[in-house]
Amino acid sequence: MIGIDDTDWEGGGCTTYVMYSFVKYLIKDGLINNIVGLPRLTRLNPYVPFKTRGNASLSIIINAKSENDATDYVELMNSLIDQMVKRVGKTSPGIAYVISDSINVDERLAWFYRKSVRDVVTLDLAQRVANKINARLMGGRGVIGALASLGFVPIDATYEFIAYRLEDEERPIIDPSDVKIWDRVTNPFTFLNIYEDQVLIEPHGPDPVLFGIRGDSPHHVLAMGNYLANKYNAVGWIIYITNQGTDEHRSHVNEPIPYRNIDLMGIITDIMFNERGHTQAILDEKQRVMAYRHLGISRELADCIGCLVQAWGGVKPNGNSSLYIEGMRVLHDRHIEVKNPRCPVCGGPMESAGRSGLLRCKRCGFQDKLPRILMPRNRWFLASPRASEYRHLMKPSERVGLEGLALYMPKPFLWVY
Ligand code: ATP
């Protein structure tokens, strides 16, 4: 098993492209059939401060004939990183590998993966875990993500078809109508393709990725991806198995720990909107919960004072450890509307007659002290961000019910080009 990370720099590169290039070498050498399953794209904690973009790391499992054979694969990966990576700024590439007779993942490695997706880990911890399980680490800070990727045991998983372009050519503009039609045809087995007329499959950075199609079925991402790759002149493509869209980063802890995704439950005791339209809600008079305007859930939050809610998201260490919402669920709506009853004599509408509790019929003038009608609103809902605001690990609502499906999908015959 070989893992890699931290091979991209501010001005370009992409770790998925290094893995793609590695696989292309194996194809050239007639070794493609030694790859076990699909190469794996693992997203790690989106809240770590050192990431440059999507905190991706990659790994691959190869069936090697001998230990020497296995180290040749590692050498190939190492020389590719040397050739392809510009070591500028924070870029600090790393490789982790395990040579083993068994394909089973050591529980300590799986634990390290889970911790790296949900928390901040140190280089020292990576080294200690590696020593215990006989994994070897080479290079800089990237060894953390590289080792973590080796511990990914897909239980819930998804696929991504990634197409590449020539970096020195201008990005083609992908026509929304092309994406819309394929989105409709492959739904629900692909997700987050388009939001209104905004194409979501195309990154905007300087990296070599032309587009990525995510989904629960490798065959559906293949059909859609292959069509678009031809139409938009991709130079090549590959399908990865990934942890994207699985909510794997949610730790479900209830304390505001910086750089983690946490869950809080409480009653909204105050809501404020600032001049830029961002919302700040206070839970149980103490915990600050922020929702950025572009998430598109501010309207749902308004009118929620008194509601019991569960909110989850990342904690930023900005003095008061605010939670930045990824999603929210109303568990109990305390909002009650108080209405006047109809007139018991003529059925007309009644209004307050000024003195406490006295109501007067607008139609016949009848007056009495009558009980008011209490109407609980009973509105409960799940507030999810707009499709354009999803981060890699967040589970889109259209995936609910499809969890685990990816594991029943056979590997496509054609998965790299
Ligand atoms: P990409 O652009 O490929 O999506 P990125 O540029 O956002 O990813 P990387 O270049 O992969 O991020 O750099 C992230 C760095 O942080 C790597 O060196 C990785 O080893 C390290 N890292 C990742 N997750 C953790 C974590 N949970 N704790 C500590 N370090 C981490």
GROMACS .gro file of C-alpha atoms and ligand atoms in nm:
model
  448
    1MET     CA    1   0.000   0.000   0.000
    2ILE     CA    2   0.148   0.336  -0.099
    3GLY     CA    3   0.007   0.669   0.016
    4ILE     CA    4   0.105   1.020  -0.096
    5ASP     CA    5   0.017   1.375   0.007
    6ASP     CA    6   0.110   1.742  -0.010
    7THR     CA    7   0.234   1.748  -0.367
    8ASP     CA    8   0.046   2.056  -0.483
    9TRP     CA    9   0.159   2.414  -0.444
   10GLU     CA   10  -0.017   2.752  -0.454
   11GLY     CA   11   0.041   2.793  -0.829
   12GLY     CA   12  -0.053   2.444  -0.951
   13GLY     CA   13  -0.016   2.069  -0.923
   14CYS     CA   14  -0.260   1.823  -0.773
   15THR     CA   15  -0.197   1.507  -0.573
   16THR     CA   16  -0.461   1.320  -0.774
   17TYR     CA   17  -0.256   1.397  -1.087
   18VAL     CA   18   0.058   1.245  -0.935
   19MET     CA   19  -0.137   0.925  -0.862
   20TYR     CA   20  -0.286   0.931  -1.211
   21SER     CA   21   0.063   0.963  -1.362
   22PHE     CA   22   0.182   0.672  -1.147
   23VAL     CA   23  -0.103   0.453  -1.274
   24LYS     CA   24  -0.020   0.554  -1.633
   25TYR     CA   25   0.337   0.431  -1.580
   26LEU     CA   26   0.203   0.098  -1.458
   27ILE     CA   27  -0.012   0.074  -1.771
   28LYS     CA   28   0.295   0.137  -1.988
   29ASP     CA   29   0.488  -0.134  -1.806
   30GLY     CA   30   0.200  -0.383  -1.837
   31LEU     CA   31   0.143  -0.386  -1.460
   32ILE     CA   32  -0.208  -0.242  -1.444
   33ASN     CA   33  -0.362  -0.572  -1.338
   34ASN     CA   34  -0.153  -0.569  -1.020
   35ILE     CA   35  -0.358  -0.279  -0.886
   36VAL     CA   36  -0.608  -0.404  -0.627
   37GLY     CA   37  -0.946  -0.230  -0.650
   38LEU     CA   38  -0.942   0.134  -0.748
   39PRO     CA   39  -0.689   0.393  -0.627
   40ARG     CA   40  -0.825   0.579  -0.328
   41LEU     CA   41  -0.883   0.952  -0.285
   42THR     CA   42  -0.921   1.043   0.081
   43ARG     CA   43  -1.019   1.387   0.203
   44LEU     CA   44  -0.887   1.470   0.549
   45ASN     CA   45  -1.000   1.719   0.812
   46PRO     CA   46  -1.126   2.024   0.621
   47TYR     CA   47  -1.050   2.246   0.921
   48VAL     CA   48  -0.673   2.187   0.948
   49PRO     CA   49  -0.482   2.512   0.907
   50PHE     CA   50  -0.202   2.373   0.684
   51LYS     CA   51  -0.409   2.263   0.386
   52THR     CA   52  -0.393   2.467   0.068
   53ARG     CA   53  -0.722   2.354  -0.089
   54GLY     CA   54  -0.933   2.044  -0.037
   55ASN     CA   55  -0.696   1.848   0.192
   56ALA     CA   56  -0.678   1.546  -0.035
   57SER     CA   57  -0.442   1.253   0.008
   58LEU     CA   58  -0.420   0.940  -0.208
   59SER     CA   59  -0.328   0.578  -0.179
   60ILE     CA   60  -0.308   0.266  -0.390
   61ILE     CA   61  -0.290  -0.107  -0.313
   62ILE     CA   62  -0.063  -0.313  -0.537
   63ASN     CA   63  -0.013  -0.684  -0.553
   64ALA     CA   64   0.367  -0.717  -0.562
   65LYS     CA   65   0.559  -1.040  -0.621
   66SER     CA   66   0.830  -0.976  -0.363
   67GLU     CA   67   0.958  -0.716  -0.123
   68ASN     CA   68   1.206  -0.593  -0.388
   69ASP     CA   69   0.926  -0.563  -0.637
   70ALA     CA   70   0.726  -0.362  -0.381
   71THR     CA   71   1.012  -0.118  -0.316
   72ASP     CA   72   1.046  -0.064  -0.692
   73TYR     CA   73   0.689   0.067  -0.694
   74VAL     CA   74   0.774   0.302  -0.407
   75GLU     CA   75   1.085   0.420  -0.595
   76LEU     CA   76   0.874   0.494  -0.901
   77MET     CA   77   0.633   0.700  -0.692
   78ASN     CA   78   0.921   0.883  -0.528
   79SER     CA   79   1.086   0.975  -0.855
   80LEU     CA   80   0.753   1.093  -0.998
   81ILE     CA   81   0.706   1.325  -0.700
   82ASP     CA   82   1.059   1.457  -0.752
   83GLN     CA   83   0.988   1.532  -1.116
   84MET     CA   84   0.638   1.672  -1.081
   85VAL     CA   85   0.634   1.873  -0.758
   86LYS     CA   86   0.750   2.231  -0.714
   87ARG     CA   87   0.864   2.261  -0.354
   88VAL     CA   88   0.747   2.615  -0.293
   89GLY     CA   89   0.565   2.773   0.003
   90LYS     CA   90   0.402   2.524   0.238
   91THR     CA   91   0.441   2.229  -0.001
   92SER     CA   92   0.608   1.939   0.180
   93PRO     CA   93   0.541   1.610  -0.003
   94GLY     CA   94   0.543   1.277   0.175
   95ILE     CA   95   0.505   0.906   0.103
   96ALA     CA   96   0.392   0.632   0.342
   97TYR     CA   97   0.398   0.265   0.254
   98VAL     CA   98   0.331  -0.073   0.407
   99ILE     CA   99   0.459  -0.401   0.264
  100SER     CA  100   0.251  -0.683   0.401
  101ASP     CA  101   0.137  -1.038   0.326
  102SER     CA  102  -0.216  -0.948   0.426
  103ILE     CA  103  -0.459  -0.704   0.274
  104ASN     CA  104  -0.620  -0.639   0.614
  105VAL     CA  105  -0.576  -0.290   0.750
  106ASP     CA  106  -0.429  -0.279   1.100
  107GLU     CA  107  -0.681  -0.127   1.345
  108ARG     CA  108  -0.419   0.128   1.461
  109LEU     CA  109  -0.384   0.249   1.103
  110ALA     CA  110  -0.762   0.271   1.060
  111TRP     CA  111  -0.775   0.471   1.385
  112PHE     CA  112  -0.508   0.710   1.253
  113TYR     CA  113  -0.713   0.763   0.937
  114ARG     CA  114  -1.028   0.839   1.139
  115LYS     CA  115  -0.838   1.079   1.361
  116SER     CA  116  -0.684   1.260   1.063
  117VAL     CA  117  -1.027   1.310   0.907
  118ARG     CA  118  -1.177   1.449   1.228
  119ASP     CA  119  -0.895   1.608   1.425
  120VAL     CA  120  -0.548   1.759   1.400
  121VAL     CA  121  -0.264   1.509   1.433
  122THR     CA  122   0.109   1.563   1.474
  123LEU     CA  123   0.402   1.438   1.275
  124ASP     CA  124   0.521   1.264   1.589
  125LEU     CA  125   0.197   1.066   1.620
  126ALA     CA  126   0.224   0.962   1.254
  127GLN     CA  127   0.577   0.840   1.321
  128ARG     CA  128   0.471   0.643   1.629
  129VAL     CA  129   0.179   0.475   1.451
  130ALA     CA  130   0.404   0.396   1.154
  131ASN     CA  131   0.664   0.236   1.382
  132LYS     CA  132   0.401   0.017   1.550
  133ILE     CA  133   0.261  -0.120   1.225
  134ASN     CA  134   0.585  -0.135   1.026
  135ALA     CA  135   0.487   0.139   0.786
  136ARG     CA  136   0.765   0.346   0.637
  137LEU     CA  137   0.750   0.722   0.595
  138MET     CA  138   0.954   0.929   0.348
  139GLY     CA  139   0.956   1.307   0.308
  140GLY     CA  140   0.796   1.602   0.486
  141ARG     CA  141   0.462   1.692   0.646
  142GLY     CA  142   0.280   1.508   0.367
  143VAL     CA  143   0.356   1.177   0.543
  144ILE     CA  144   0.064   1.250   0.779
  145GLY     CA  145  -0.195   1.250   0.503
  146ALA     CA  146  -0.013   0.972   0.315
  147LEU     CA  147  -0.027   0.741   0.620
  148ALA     CA  148  -0.388   0.837   0.694
  149SER     CA  149  -0.493   0.740   0.343
  150LEU     CA  150  -0.356   0.388   0.395
  151GLY     CA  151  -0.600   0.346   0.685
  152PHE     CA  152  -0.912   0.417   0.477
  153VAL     CA  153  -1.142   0.116   0.497
  154PRO     CA  154  -1.435   0.200   0.271
  155ILE     CA  155  -1.763   0.129   0.448
  156ASP     CA  156  -1.958   0.418   0.312
  157ALA     CA  157  -1.776   0.538   0.002
  158THR     CA  158  -1.833   0.719  -0.327
  159TYR     CA  159  -1.654   0.748  -0.660
  160GLU     CA  160  -1.505   1.035  -0.851
  161PHE     CA  161  -1.423   1.042  -1.220
  162ILE     CA  162  -1.147   1.302  -1.259
  163ALA     CA  163  -1.057   1.433  -1.604
  164TYR     CA  164  -0.733   1.624  -1.665
  165ARG     CA  165  -0.637   1.905  -1.899
  166LEU     CA  166  -0.314   2.056  -2.026
  167GLU     CA  167  -0.216   2.309  -1.762
  168ASP     CA  168  -0.084   2.568  -2.004
  169GLU     CA  169  -0.410   2.578  -2.202
  170GLU     CA  170  -0.701   2.792  -2.095
  171ARG     CA  171  -0.984   2.615  -1.911
  172PRO     CA  172  -1.274   2.540  -2.144
  173ILE     CA  173  -1.610   2.665  -2.016
  174ILE     CA  174  -1.836   2.368  -1.955
  175ASP     CA  175  -2.183   2.431  -2.091
  176PRO     CA  176  -2.445   2.400  -1.812
  177SER     CA  177  -2.689   2.230  -2.050
  178ASP     CA  178  -2.441   1.942  -2.101
  179VAL     CA  179  -2.419   1.894  -1.726
  180LYS     CA  180  -2.793   1.931  -1.667
  181ILE     CA  181  -2.891   1.657  -1.906
  182TRP     CA  182  -2.637   1.411  -1.765
  183ASP     CA  183  -2.733   1.509  -1.412
  184ARG     CA  184  -3.093   1.416  -1.488
  185VAL     CA  185  -3.002   1.089  -1.659
  186THR     CA  186  -2.759   0.966  -1.391
  187ASN     CA  187  -2.954   1.086  -1.086
  188PRO     CA  188  -2.936   0.972  -0.802
  189PHE     CA  189  -2.611   0.785  -0.879
  190THR     CA  190  -2.412   1.106  -0.935
  191PHE     CA  191  -2.435   1.413  -0.715
  192LEU     CA  192  -2.344   1.782  -0.686
  193ASN     CA  193  -2.314   1.835  -1.060
  194ILE     CA  194  -2.504   2.158  -1.100
  195TYR     CA  195  -2.688   2.420  -0.895
  196GLU     CA  196  -2.935   2.622  -1.101
  197ASP     CA  197  -2.705   2.731  -1.388
  198GLN     CA  198  -2.384   2.704  -1.190
  199VAL     CA  199  -2.164   2.415  -1.302
  200LEU     CA  200  -2.020   2.249  -0.990
  201ILE     CA  201  -1.798   1.988  -1.153
  202GLU     CA  202  -1.527   2.229  -1.267
  203PRO     CA  203  -1.262   2.369  -1.031
  204HIS     CA  204  -1.137   2.723  -1.085
  205GLY     CA  205  -0.779   2.693  -0.966
  206PRO     CA  206  -0.459   2.657  -1.166
  207ASP     CA  207  -0.449   2.276  -1.115
  208PRO     CA  208  -0.462   2.022  -1.399
  209VAL     CA  209  -0.814   1.900  -1.313
  210LEU     CA  210  -1.060   1.966  -1.594
  211PHE     CA  211  -1.364   1.839  -1.403
  212GLY     CA  212  -1.474   1.576  -1.152
  213ILE     CA  213  -1.796   1.374  -1.150
  214ARG     CA  214  -1.891   1.238  -0.808
  215GLY     CA  215  -2.136   0.959  -0.747
  216ASP     CA  216  -2.233   0.634  -0.579
  217SER     CA  217  -2.190   0.426  -0.892
  218PRO     CA  218  -1.861   0.403  -1.082
  219HIS     CA  219  -2.056   0.312  -1.394
  220HIS     CA  220  -2.267   0.626  -1.387
  221VAL     CA  221  -1.969   0.856  -1.322
  222LEU     CA  222  -1.794   0.675  -1.606
  223ALA     CA  223  -2.077   0.727  -1.855
  224MET     CA  224  -2.116   1.095  -1.774
  225GLY     CA  225  -1.743   1.160  -1.735
  226ASN     CA  226  -1.646   0.986  -2.056
  227TYR     CA  227  -1.892   1.191  -2.262
  228LEU     CA  228  -1.772   1.520  -2.113
  229ALA     CA  229  -1.404   1.418  -2.132
  230ASN     CA  230  -1.441   1.367  -2.508
  231LYS     CA  231  -1.639   1.683  -2.562
  232TYR     CA  232  -1.401   1.905  -2.364
  233ASN     CA  233  -1.073   1.751  -2.485
  234ALA     CA  234  -0.949   1.595  -2.163
  235VAL     CA  235  -0.595   1.457  -2.190
  236GLY     CA  236  -0.684   1.161  -1.970
  237TRP     CA  237  -0.903   1.050  -1.679
  238ILE     CA  238  -0.928   0.809  -1.387
  239ILE     CA  239  -1.192   0.684  -1.142
  240TYR     CA  240  -1.108   0.694  -0.771
  241ILE     CA  241  -1.293   0.540  -0.479
  242THR     CA  242  -1.326   0.815  -0.218
  243ASN     CA  243  -1.461   0.915   0.121
  244GLN     CA  244  -1.622   1.227  -0.030
  245GLY     CA  245  -1.983   1.304   0.048
  246THR     CA  246  -1.987   1.062   0.342
  247ASP     CA  247  -1.981   1.299   0.643
  248GLU     CA  248  -1.678   1.104   0.765
  249HIS     CA  249  -1.536   1.424   0.916
  250ARG     CA  250  -1.823   1.460   1.167
  251SER     CA  251  -1.687   1.366   1.508
  252HIS     CA  252  -2.023   1.408   1.689
  253VAL     CA  253  -1.850   1.543   1.999
  254ASN     CA  254  -2.043   1.815   2.181
  255GLU     CA  255  -1.763   2.040   2.299
  256PRO     CA  256  -1.633   2.336   2.100
  257ILE     CA  257  -1.287   2.200   2.018
  258PRO     CA  258  -1.101   2.416   1.764
  259TYR     CA  259  -1.040   2.271   1.415
  260ARG     CA  260  -1.299   1.997   1.459
  261ASN     CA  261  -1.646   1.934   1.329
  262ILE     CA  262  -1.874   1.912   1.631
  263ASP     CA  263  -2.246   1.880   1.711
  264LEU     CA  264  -2.428   2.114   1.948
  265MET     CA  265  -2.781   2.086   2.075
  266GLY     CA  266  -2.963   2.372   2.244
  267ILE     CA  267  -3.240   2.629   2.238
  268ILE     CA  268  -3.187   2.932   2.017
  269THR     CA  269  -3.203   3.225   2.258
  270ASP     CA  270  -3.104   3.503   2.018
  271ILE     CA  271  -3.054   3.561   1.646
  272MET     CA  272  -2.871   3.851   1.482
  273PHE     CA  273  -2.804   3.930   1.118
  274ASN     CA  274  -2.506   4.147   1.034
  275GLU     CA  275  -2.487   4.398   0.748
  276ARG     CA  276  -2.338   4.136   0.514
  277GLY     CA  277  -2.632   3.902   0.574
  278HIS     CA  278  -2.444   3.647   0.784
  279THR     CA  279  -2.641   3.508   1.077
  280GLN     CA  280  -2.527   3.462   1.431
  281ALA     CA  281  -2.745   3.252   1.659
  282ILE     CA  282  -2.688   3.198   2.030
  283LEU     CA  283  -2.766   2.857   2.178
  284ASP     CA  284  -2.868   2.838   2.545
  285GLU     CA  285  -2.750   3.197   2.597
  286LYS     CA  286  -2.386   3.103   2.557
  287GLN     CA  287  -2.267   2.920   2.245
  288ARG     CA  288  -2.224   3.120   1.922
  289VAL     CA  289  -2.330   2.952   1.600
  290MET     CA  290  -2.259   3.126   1.270
  291ALA     CA  291  -2.420   3.072   0.931
  292TYR     CA  292  -2.263   3.246   0.634
  293ARG     CA  293  -2.511   3.417   0.403
  294HIS     CA  294  -2.404   3.212   0.098
  295LEU     CA  295  -2.507   2.887   0.271
  296GLY     CA  296  -2.862   2.999   0.198
  297ILE     CA  297  -3.010   2.896   0.534
  298SER     CA  298  -3.047   3.240   0.697
  299ARG     CA  299  -3.414   3.263   0.601
  300GLU     CA  300  -3.484   2.933   0.774
  301LEU     CA  301  -3.304   3.048   1.087
  302ALA     CA  302  -3.502   3.369   1.119
  303ASP     CA  303  -3.811   3.306   1.326
  304CYS     CA  304  -3.643   3.022   1.515
  305ILE     CA  305  -3.596   3.182   1.856
  306GLY     CA  306  -3.709   2.932   2.117
  307CYS     CA  307  -3.657   2.630   1.892
  308LEU     CA  308  -3.458   2.333   2.014
  309VAL     CA  309  -3.198   2.266   1.743
  310GLN     CA  310  -2.904   2.046   1.663
  311ALA     CA  311  -2.634   2.230   1.469
  312TRP     CA  312  -2.310   2.089   1.335
  313GLY     CA  313  -2.005   2.238   1.172
  314GLY     CA  314  -1.642   2.335   1.222
  315VAL     CA  315  -1.504   2.528   1.516
  316LYS     CA  316  -1.270   2.816   1.440
  317PRO     CA  317  -1.041   2.927   1.720
  318ASN     CA  318  -1.144   3.292   1.706
  319GLY     CA  319  -1.143   3.365   2.079
  320ASN     CA  320  -1.494   3.244   2.151
  321SER     CA  321  -1.481   2.918   1.951
  322SER     CA  322  -1.781   2.979   1.727
  323LEU     CA  323  -1.933   2.691   1.539
  324TYR     CA  324  -1.960   2.755   1.164
  325ILE     CA  325  -2.271   2.574   1.051
  326GLU     CA  326  -2.261   2.297   0.791
  327GLY     CA  327  -2.614   2.184   0.873
  328MET     CA  328  -2.891   2.225   1.125
  329ARG     CA  329  -3.200   2.035   1.231
  330VAL     CA  330  -3.495   2.175   1.422
  331LEU     CA  331  -3.594   1.914   1.680
  332HIS     CA  332  -3.870   2.100   1.858
  333ASP     CA  333  -4.040   2.411   1.730
  334ARG     CA  334  -4.149   2.620   2.031
  335HIS     CA  335  -4.316   2.884   1.819
  336ILE     CA  336  -4.684   2.922   1.909
  337GLU     CA  337  -4.926   3.152   1.732
  338VAL     CA  338  -5.204   3.297   1.953
  339LYS     CA  339  -5.531   3.355   1.767
  340ASN     CA  340  -5.871   3.497   1.871
  341PRO     CA  341  -6.164   3.251   1.853
  342ARG     CA  342  -6.462   3.308   1.618
  343CYS     CA  343  -6.773   3.468   1.769
  344PRO     CA  344  -6.992   3.200   1.940
  345VAL     CA  345  -7.311   3.389   1.838
  346CYS     CA  346  -7.264   3.472   1.467
  347GLY     CA  347  -6.926   3.310   1.374
  348GLY     CA  348  -6.772   3.648   1.290
  349PRO     CA  349  -6.412   3.751   1.361
  350MET     CA  350  -6.335   3.876   1.711
  351GLU     CA  351  -6.097   4.148   1.823
  352SER     CA  352  -5.959   4.261   2.155
  353ALA     CA  353  -6.188   4.507   2.330
  354GLY     CA  354  -5.900   4.673   2.510
  355ARG     CA  355  -5.959   4.543   2.861
  356SER     CA  356  -5.769   4.232   2.956
  357GLY     CA  357  -5.908   3.918   2.795
  358LEU     CA  358  -6.227   4.083   2.670
  359LEU     CA  359  -6.309   4.012   2.305
  360ARG     CA  360  -6.564   4.182   2.084
  361CYS     CA  361  -6.724   4.045   1.767
  362LYS     CA  362  -6.655   4.275   1.471
  363ARG     CA  363  -6.980   4.167   1.306
  364CYS     CA  364  -7.252   4.149   1.581
  365GLY     CA  365  -7.083   4.332   1.870
  366PHE     CA  366  -7.110   4.038   2.112
  367GLN     CA  367  -6.856   4.072   2.397
  368ASP     CA  368  -6.717   3.817   2.637
  369LYS     CA  369  -6.402   3.688   2.801
  370LEU     CA  370  -6.313   3.391   2.583
  371PRO     CA  371  -6.003   3.170   2.581
  372ARG     CA  372  -5.756   3.238   2.298
  373ILE     CA  373  -5.663   2.962   2.055
  374LEU     CA  374  -5.302   2.845   2.074
  375MET     CA  375  -5.165   2.719   1.742
  376PRO     CA  376  -4.826   2.541   1.768
  377ARG     CA  377  -4.640   2.586   1.438
  378ASN     CA  378  -4.478   2.242   1.462
  379ARG     CA  379  -4.237   2.322   1.184
  380TRP     CA  380  -3.935   2.096   1.186
  381PHE     CA  381  -3.682   2.089   0.913
  382LEU     CA  382  -3.331   2.008   0.811
  383ALA     CA  383  -3.144   2.316   0.693
  384SER     CA  384  -2.882   2.213   0.438
  385PRO     CA  385  -2.654   2.447   0.245
  386ARG     CA  386  -2.710   2.514  -0.125
  387ALA     CA  387  -2.544   2.257  -0.349
  388SER     CA  388  -2.278   2.510  -0.451
  389GLU     CA  389  -2.162   2.543  -0.089
  390TYR     CA  390  -2.087   2.178  -0.013
  391ARG     CA  391  -1.736   2.089   0.092
  392HIS     CA  392  -1.585   1.761  -0.022
  393LEU     CA  393  -1.673   1.551   0.283
  394MET     CA  394  -2.022   1.685   0.352
  395LYS     CA  395  -2.298   1.438   0.272
  396PRO     CA  396  -2.547   1.582   0.024
  397SER     CA  397  -2.908   1.510   0.119
  398GLU     CA  398  -2.963   1.318  -0.207
  399ARG     CA  399  -2.714   1.056  -0.083
  400VAL     CA  400  -2.924   0.970   0.220
  401GLY     CA  401  -3.032   0.608   0.174
  402LEU     CA  402  -2.749   0.523  -0.068
  403GLU     CA  403  -2.484   0.475   0.201
  404GLY     CA  404  -2.276   0.165   0.145
  405LEU     CA  405  -2.403   0.108  -0.209
  406ALA     CA  406  -2.056   0.179  -0.353
  407LEU     CA  407  -1.920  -0.143  -0.205
  408TYR     CA  408  -2.161  -0.355  -0.407
  409MET     CA  409  -2.049  -0.198  -0.733
  410PRO     CA  410  -1.809  -0.407  -0.941
  411LYS     CA  411  -1.493  -0.233  -1.057
  412PRO     CA  412  -1.558  -0.104  -1.410
  413PHE     CA  413  -1.358  -0.275  -1.681
  414LEU     CA  414  -1.246   0.067  -1.803
  415TRP     CA  415  -1.145   0.293  -1.515
  416VAL     CA  416  -0.843   0.487  -1.640
  417TYR     CA  417  -0.751   0.638  -1.975
  418ATP     P1  418  -0.548   1.923  -0.224
  418ATP     O1  419  -0.522   2.052  -0.294
  418ATP     O2  420  -0.467   1.810  -0.280
  418ATP     O3  421  -0.691   1.896  -0.215
  418ATP     P2  422  -0.449   2.061   0.005
  418ATP     O4  423  -0.356   2.135  -0.085
  418ATP     O5  424  -0.561   2.135   0.064
  418ATP     O6  425  -0.499   1.932  -0.072
  418ATP     P3  426  -0.232   1.928   0.109
  418ATP     O7  427  -0.142   1.982   0.005
  418ATP     O8  428  -0.272   1.786   0.099
  418ATP     O9  429  -0.366   2.007   0.122
  418ATP    O10  430  -0.166   1.963   0.248
  418ATP     C1  431  -0.223   1.933   0.367
  418ATP     C2  432  -0.114   1.902   0.467
  418ATP    O11  433  -0.172   1.883   0.595
  418ATP     C3  434  -0.041   1.772   0.436
  418ATP    O12  435   0.094   1.791   0.465
  418ATP     C4  436  -0.101   1.669   0.528
  418ATP    O13  437  -0.008   1.570   0.564
  418ATP     C5  438  -0.141   1.755   0.645
  418ATP     N1  439  -0.262   1.708   0.712
  418ATP     C6  440  -0.373   1.660   0.655
  418ATP     N2  441  -0.465   1.629   0.748
  418ATP     C7  442  -0.408   1.657   0.868
  418ATP     C8  443  -0.454   1.649   1.000
  418ATP     N3  444  -0.573   1.602   1.029
  418ATP     N4  445  -0.370   1.688   1.099
  418ATP     C9  446  -0.247   1.735   1.069
  418ATP     N5  447  -0.200   1.746   0.945
  418ATP    C10  448  -0.279   1.709   0.845
   0.00000   0.00000   0.00000
